[in-house]
Short mmCIF file of C-alpha atoms in Angstrom, two decimals:
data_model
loop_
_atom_site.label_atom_id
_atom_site.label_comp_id
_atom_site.label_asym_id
_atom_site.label_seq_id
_atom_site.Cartn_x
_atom_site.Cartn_y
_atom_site.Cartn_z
CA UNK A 1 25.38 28.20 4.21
CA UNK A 2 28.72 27.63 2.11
CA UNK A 3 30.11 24.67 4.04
CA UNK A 4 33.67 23.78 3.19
CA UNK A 5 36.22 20.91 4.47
CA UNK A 6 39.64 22.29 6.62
CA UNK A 7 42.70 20.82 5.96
CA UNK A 8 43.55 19.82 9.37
CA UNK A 9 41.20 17.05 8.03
CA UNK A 10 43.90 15.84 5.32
CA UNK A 11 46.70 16.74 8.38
CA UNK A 12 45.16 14.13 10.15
CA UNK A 13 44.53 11.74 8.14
CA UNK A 14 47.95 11.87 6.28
CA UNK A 15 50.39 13.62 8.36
CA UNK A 16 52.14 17.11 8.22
CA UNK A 17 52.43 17.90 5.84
CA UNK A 18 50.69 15.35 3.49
CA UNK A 19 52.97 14.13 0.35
CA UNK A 20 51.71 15.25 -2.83
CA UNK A 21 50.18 11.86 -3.82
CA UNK A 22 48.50 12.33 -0.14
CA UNK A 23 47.11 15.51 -1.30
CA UNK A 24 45.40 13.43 -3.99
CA UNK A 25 43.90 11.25 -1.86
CA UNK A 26 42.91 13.85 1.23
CA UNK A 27 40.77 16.17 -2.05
CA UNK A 28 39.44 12.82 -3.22
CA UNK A 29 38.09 12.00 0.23
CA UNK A 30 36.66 15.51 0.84
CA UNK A 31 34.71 15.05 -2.53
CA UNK A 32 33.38 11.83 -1.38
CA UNK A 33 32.58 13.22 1.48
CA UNK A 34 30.13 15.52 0.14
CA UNK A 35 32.35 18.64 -0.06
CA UNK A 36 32.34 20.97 -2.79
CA UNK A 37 34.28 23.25 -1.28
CA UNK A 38 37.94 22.86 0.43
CA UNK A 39 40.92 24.44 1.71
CA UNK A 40 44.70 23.91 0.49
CA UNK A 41 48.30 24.45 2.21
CA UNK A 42 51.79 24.83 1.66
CA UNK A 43 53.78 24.08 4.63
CA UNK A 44 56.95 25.85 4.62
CA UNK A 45 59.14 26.51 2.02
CA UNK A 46 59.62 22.36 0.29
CA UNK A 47 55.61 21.49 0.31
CA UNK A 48 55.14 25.30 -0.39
CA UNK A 49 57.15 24.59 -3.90
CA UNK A 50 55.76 21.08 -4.38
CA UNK A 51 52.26 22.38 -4.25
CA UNK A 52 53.35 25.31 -6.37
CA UNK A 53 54.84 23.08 -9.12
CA UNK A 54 51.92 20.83 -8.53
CA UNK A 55 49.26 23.50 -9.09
CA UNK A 56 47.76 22.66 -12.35
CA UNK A 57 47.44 19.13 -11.78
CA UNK A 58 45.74 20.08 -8.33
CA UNK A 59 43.49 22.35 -10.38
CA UNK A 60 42.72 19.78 -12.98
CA UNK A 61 42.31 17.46 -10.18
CA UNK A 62 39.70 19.47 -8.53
CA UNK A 63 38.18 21.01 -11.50
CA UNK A 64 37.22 16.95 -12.04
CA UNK A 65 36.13 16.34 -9.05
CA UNK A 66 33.77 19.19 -8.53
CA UNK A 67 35.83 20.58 -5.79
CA UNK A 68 36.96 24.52 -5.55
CA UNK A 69 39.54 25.75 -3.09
CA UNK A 70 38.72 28.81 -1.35
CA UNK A 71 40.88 29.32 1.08
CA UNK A 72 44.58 28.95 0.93
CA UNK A 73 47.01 28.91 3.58
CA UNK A 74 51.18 28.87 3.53
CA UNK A 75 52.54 28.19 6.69
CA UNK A 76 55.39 30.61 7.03
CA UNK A 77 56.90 30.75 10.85
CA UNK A 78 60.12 32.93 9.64
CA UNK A 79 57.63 35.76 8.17
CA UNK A 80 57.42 37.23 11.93
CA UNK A 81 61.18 35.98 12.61
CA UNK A 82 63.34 38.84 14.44
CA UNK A 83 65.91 37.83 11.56
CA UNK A 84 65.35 40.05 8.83
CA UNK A 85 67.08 38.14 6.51
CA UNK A 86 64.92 34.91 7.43
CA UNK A 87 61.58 37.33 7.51
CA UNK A 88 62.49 38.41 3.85
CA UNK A 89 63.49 34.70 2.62
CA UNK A 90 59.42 34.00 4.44
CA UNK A 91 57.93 37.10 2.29
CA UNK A 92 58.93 35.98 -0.93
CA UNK A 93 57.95 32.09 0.01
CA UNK A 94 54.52 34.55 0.40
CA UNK A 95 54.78 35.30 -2.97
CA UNK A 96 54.53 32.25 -4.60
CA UNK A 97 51.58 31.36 -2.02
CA UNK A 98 49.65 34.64 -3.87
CA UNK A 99 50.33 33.43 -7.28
CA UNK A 100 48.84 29.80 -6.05
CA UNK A 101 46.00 31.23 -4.38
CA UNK A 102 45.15 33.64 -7.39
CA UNK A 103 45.58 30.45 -9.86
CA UNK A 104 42.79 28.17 -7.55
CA UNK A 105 40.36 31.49 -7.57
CA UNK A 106 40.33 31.83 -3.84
CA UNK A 107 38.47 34.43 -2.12
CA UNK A 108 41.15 34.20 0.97
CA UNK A 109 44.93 33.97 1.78
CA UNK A 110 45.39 32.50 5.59
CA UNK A 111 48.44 33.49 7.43
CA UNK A 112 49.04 32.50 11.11
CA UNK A 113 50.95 34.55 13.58
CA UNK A 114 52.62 31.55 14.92
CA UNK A 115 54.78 30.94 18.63
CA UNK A 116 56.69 33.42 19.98
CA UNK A 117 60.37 33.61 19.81
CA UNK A 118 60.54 32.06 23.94
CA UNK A 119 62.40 29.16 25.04
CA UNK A 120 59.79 26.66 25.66
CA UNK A 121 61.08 24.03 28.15
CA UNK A 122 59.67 20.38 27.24
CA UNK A 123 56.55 20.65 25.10
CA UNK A 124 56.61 23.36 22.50
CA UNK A 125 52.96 24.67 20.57
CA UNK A 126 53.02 23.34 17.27
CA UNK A 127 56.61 21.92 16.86
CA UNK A 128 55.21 19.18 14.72
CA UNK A 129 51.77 19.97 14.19
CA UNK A 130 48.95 21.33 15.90
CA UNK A 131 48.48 19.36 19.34
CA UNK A 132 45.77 19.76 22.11
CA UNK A 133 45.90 20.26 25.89
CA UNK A 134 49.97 20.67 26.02
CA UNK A 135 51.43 22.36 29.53
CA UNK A 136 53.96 24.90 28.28
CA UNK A 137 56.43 26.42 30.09
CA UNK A 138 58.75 29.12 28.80
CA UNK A 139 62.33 30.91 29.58
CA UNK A 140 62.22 34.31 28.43
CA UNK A 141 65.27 35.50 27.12
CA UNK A 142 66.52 38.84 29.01
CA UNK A 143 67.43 40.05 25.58
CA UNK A 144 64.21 39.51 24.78
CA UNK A 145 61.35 42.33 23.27
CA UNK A 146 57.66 42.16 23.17
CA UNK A 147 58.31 45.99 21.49
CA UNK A 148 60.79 44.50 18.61
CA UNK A 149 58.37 41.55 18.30
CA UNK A 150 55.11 43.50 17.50
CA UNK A 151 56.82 46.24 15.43
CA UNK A 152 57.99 42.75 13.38
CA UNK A 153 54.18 41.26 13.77
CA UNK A 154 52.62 44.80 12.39
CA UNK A 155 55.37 45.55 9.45
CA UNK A 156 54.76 42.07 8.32
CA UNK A 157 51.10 42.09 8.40
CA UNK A 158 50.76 45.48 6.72
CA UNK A 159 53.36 44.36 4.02
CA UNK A 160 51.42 41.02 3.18
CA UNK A 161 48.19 42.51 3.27
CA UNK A 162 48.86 44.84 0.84
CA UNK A 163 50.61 42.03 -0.76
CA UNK A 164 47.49 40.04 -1.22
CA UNK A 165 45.22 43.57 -1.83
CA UNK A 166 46.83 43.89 -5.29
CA UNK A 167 46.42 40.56 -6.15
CA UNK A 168 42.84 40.76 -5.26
CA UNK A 169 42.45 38.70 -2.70
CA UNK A 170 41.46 39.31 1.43
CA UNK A 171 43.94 38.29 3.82
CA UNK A 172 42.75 37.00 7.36
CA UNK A 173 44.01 35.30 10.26
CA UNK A 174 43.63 32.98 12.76
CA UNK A 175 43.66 33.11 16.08
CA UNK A 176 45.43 30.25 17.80
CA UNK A 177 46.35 28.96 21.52
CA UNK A 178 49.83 29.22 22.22
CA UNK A 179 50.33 31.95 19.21
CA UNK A 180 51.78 35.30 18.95
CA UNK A 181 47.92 36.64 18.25
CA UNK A 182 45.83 34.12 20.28
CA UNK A 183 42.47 35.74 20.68
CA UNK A 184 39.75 38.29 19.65
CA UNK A 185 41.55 41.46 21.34
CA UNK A 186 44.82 40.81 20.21
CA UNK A 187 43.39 40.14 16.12
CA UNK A 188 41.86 43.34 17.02
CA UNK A 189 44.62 45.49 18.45
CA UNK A 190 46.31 44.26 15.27
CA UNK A 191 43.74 45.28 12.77
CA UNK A 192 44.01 49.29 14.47
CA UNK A 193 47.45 48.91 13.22
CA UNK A 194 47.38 47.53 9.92
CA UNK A 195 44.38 49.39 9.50
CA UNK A 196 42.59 48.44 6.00
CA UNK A 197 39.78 46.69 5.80
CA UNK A 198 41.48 43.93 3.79
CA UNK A 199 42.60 42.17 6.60
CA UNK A 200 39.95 40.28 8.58
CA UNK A 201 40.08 37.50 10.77
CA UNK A 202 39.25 33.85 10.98
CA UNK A 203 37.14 33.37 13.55
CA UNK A 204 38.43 29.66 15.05
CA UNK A 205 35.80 28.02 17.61
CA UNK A 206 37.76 25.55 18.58
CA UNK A 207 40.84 27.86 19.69
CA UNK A 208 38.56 30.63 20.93
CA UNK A 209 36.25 28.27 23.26
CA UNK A 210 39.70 27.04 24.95
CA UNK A 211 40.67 30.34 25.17
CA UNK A 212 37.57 30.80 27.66
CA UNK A 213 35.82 33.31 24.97
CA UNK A 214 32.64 34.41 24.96
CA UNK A 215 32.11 32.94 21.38
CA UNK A 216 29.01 35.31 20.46
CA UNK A 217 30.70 38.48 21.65
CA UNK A 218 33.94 37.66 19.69
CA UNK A 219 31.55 37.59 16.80
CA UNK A 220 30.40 41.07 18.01
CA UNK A 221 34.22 42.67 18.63
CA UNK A 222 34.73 41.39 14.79
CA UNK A 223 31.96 41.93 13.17
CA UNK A 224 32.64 42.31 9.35
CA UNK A 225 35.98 42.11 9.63
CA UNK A 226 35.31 38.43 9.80
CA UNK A 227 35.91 36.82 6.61
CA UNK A 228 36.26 32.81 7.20
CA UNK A 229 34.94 30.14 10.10
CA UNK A 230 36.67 27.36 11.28
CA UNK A 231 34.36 25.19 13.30
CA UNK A 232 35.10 22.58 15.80
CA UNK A 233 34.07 22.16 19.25
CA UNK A 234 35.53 21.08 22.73
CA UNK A 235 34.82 21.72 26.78
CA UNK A 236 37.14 24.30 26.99
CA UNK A 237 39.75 23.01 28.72
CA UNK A 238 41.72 22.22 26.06
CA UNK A 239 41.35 23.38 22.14
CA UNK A 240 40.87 20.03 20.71
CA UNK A 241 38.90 20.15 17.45
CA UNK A 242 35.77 17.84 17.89
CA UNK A 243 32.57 17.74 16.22
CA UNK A 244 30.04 20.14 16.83
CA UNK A 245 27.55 19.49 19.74
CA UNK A 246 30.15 17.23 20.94
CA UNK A 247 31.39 20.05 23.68
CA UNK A 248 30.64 23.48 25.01
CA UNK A 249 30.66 26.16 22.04
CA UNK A 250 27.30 28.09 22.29
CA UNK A 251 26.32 27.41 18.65
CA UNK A 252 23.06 29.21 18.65
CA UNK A 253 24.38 32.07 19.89
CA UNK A 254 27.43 32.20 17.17
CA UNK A 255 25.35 31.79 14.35
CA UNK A 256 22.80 34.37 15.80
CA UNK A 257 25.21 37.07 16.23
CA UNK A 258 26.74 36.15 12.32
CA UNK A 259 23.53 36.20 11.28
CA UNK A 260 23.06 40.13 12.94
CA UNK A 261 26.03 41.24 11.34
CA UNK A 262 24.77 39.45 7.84
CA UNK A 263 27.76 36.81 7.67
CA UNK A 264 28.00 34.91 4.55
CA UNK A 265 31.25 33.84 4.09
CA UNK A 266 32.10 30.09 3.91
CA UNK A 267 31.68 27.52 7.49
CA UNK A 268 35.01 25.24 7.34
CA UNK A 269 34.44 21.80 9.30
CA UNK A 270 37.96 21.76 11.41
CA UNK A 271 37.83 18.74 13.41
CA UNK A 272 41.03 16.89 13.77
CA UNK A 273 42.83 14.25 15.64
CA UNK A 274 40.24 12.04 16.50
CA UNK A 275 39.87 8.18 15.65
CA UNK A 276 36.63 8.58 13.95
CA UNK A 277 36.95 11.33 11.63
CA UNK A 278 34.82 10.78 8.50
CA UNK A 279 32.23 10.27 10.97
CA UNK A 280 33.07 13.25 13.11
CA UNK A 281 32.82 15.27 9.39
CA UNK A 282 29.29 13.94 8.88
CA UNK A 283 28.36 15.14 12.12
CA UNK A 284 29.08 18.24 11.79
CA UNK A 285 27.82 18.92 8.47
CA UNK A 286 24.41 17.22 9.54
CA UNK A 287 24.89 19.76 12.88
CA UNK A 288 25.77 22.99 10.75
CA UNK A 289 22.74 22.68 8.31
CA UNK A 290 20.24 21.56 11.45
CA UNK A 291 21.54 25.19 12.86
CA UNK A 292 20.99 26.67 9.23
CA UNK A 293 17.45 25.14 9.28
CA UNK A 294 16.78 26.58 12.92
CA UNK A 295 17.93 30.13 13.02
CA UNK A 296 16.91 30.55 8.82
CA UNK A 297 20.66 31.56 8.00
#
């Protein structure tokens, strides 16, 4: 099993997003940690560039270290924007996130599919950064169209996956509470309309289990088409990002149903927001390779 180390882990631990010189320190902790391999973001379009410009010292940095990204992730709300002019502005930000991913070797490019364009009243999904347990309540705009917004969701999608095709690299997504594609249907119903294999889907415990999924059978619905795990556990109430064991994901039966479809992508650790989390890390690291050892992954 190819575990690796999220970066909600340097999100916590330095804020969102981290400085550069955080992003120094977040890599050096995942190495001493025990991580070889890790995940890097550029959060919108300033920490986007300063990553860019950053990227060969990162490399270096890494390179040193014994660390290897393989999974990179630009967080770009405006690329499913209704504004065309802000949508383009987000699509070329995505262009600079190819080069970096291309220049770290990655095997993945991340993209999220982020809130929808509602007026949320009080509490708003990820305003800051990704919170747990929030009670949302939304005005919907009578000018408002879930028709315009998916024909938006499915150009972009087909546009960035192509994007990252010819750069050689597999573009996935996430599933996330409170997002415009929040669980295993929806990635799906997407994927019949993008329709290439290139685009696969990160399969997210944490979000799915509060999403009241049956875990294994979103492996099913998937299949191949998933390319990258993010692993965290909860009750299922809400979709905070605990250690594994620690809540109610069926872990046996995830890993049985990835092992049935011959899964051997990489396991990211993506537990977050919690007081003890270098401890939390070891946990489920110790956890992921007792479930390696048990099933014979």
């Amino acid at each position: 099993m190819k575990i690796s180390c999220c970066w909600l882990y340097a999100i916590s631990k330095y804020g969102y997003p981290p400085s550069i010189s955080d992003t120094y320190r977040a890599l050096e902790d995942m190495q001493r940690l025990g991580f070889k391999y890790v995940e890097l973001e550029g959060v919108r379009e300033e920490n986007l560039r300063a990553v860019y410009e950053e990227k060969e010292n990162l490399k270096a940095f890494c390179e040193e270290r014994g660390l290897q990204v393989i999974n990179f992730c630009p967080v770009l709300p405006d690329i499913v924007s209704l504004d065309k002019q802000k949508r383009e502005e987000a699509i070329h930000l995505f262009d600079l996130a190819i080069e970096i991913a291309r220049f770290f070797d990655c095997e993945t490019i991340q993209l999220d599919s982020f809130s929808p364009p509602l007026e949320f009243v009080g509490e708003a999904p990820y305003k800051d950064m990704i919170n747990f347990g929030l009670k949302l309540q939304v005005k919907v705009d009578p000018n408002f169209s879930w028709n315009e917004l998916w024909e938006v969701v499915v150009g972009t999608f087909k546009v960035a996956n192509q994007k990252a095709k010819d750069a050689g690299l597999k573009l996935c997504l996430e599933p996330r509470v409170g997002e415009i594609i929040s669980n295993t249907d929806s990635i799906l119903r997407l994927m019949d309309y993008v329709n290439d294999d290139n685009f696969g889907a990160v399969l997210d415990t944490g979000h799915l289990n509060a999403q009241k999924e049956i875990l294994p059978l979103s492996v099913e619905k998937l299949g191949k088409q998933i390319f990258y795990l993010h692993v965290s556990d909860n009750d299922g109430k809400t979709n905070e990002h605990l250690a594994l064991g620690r809540g109610t994901v069926d872990w046996e039966g995830v890993f049985l149903a990835l092992k049935k479809h011959g899964f051997d992508g990489y396991v990211a650790v993506d537990v977050g927001r919690v007081p003890d989390l270098d401890e939390q890390y070891r946990e489920s690291v110790e956890y992921l390779q007792m479930i390696e050892k048990k099933i014979g992954l």
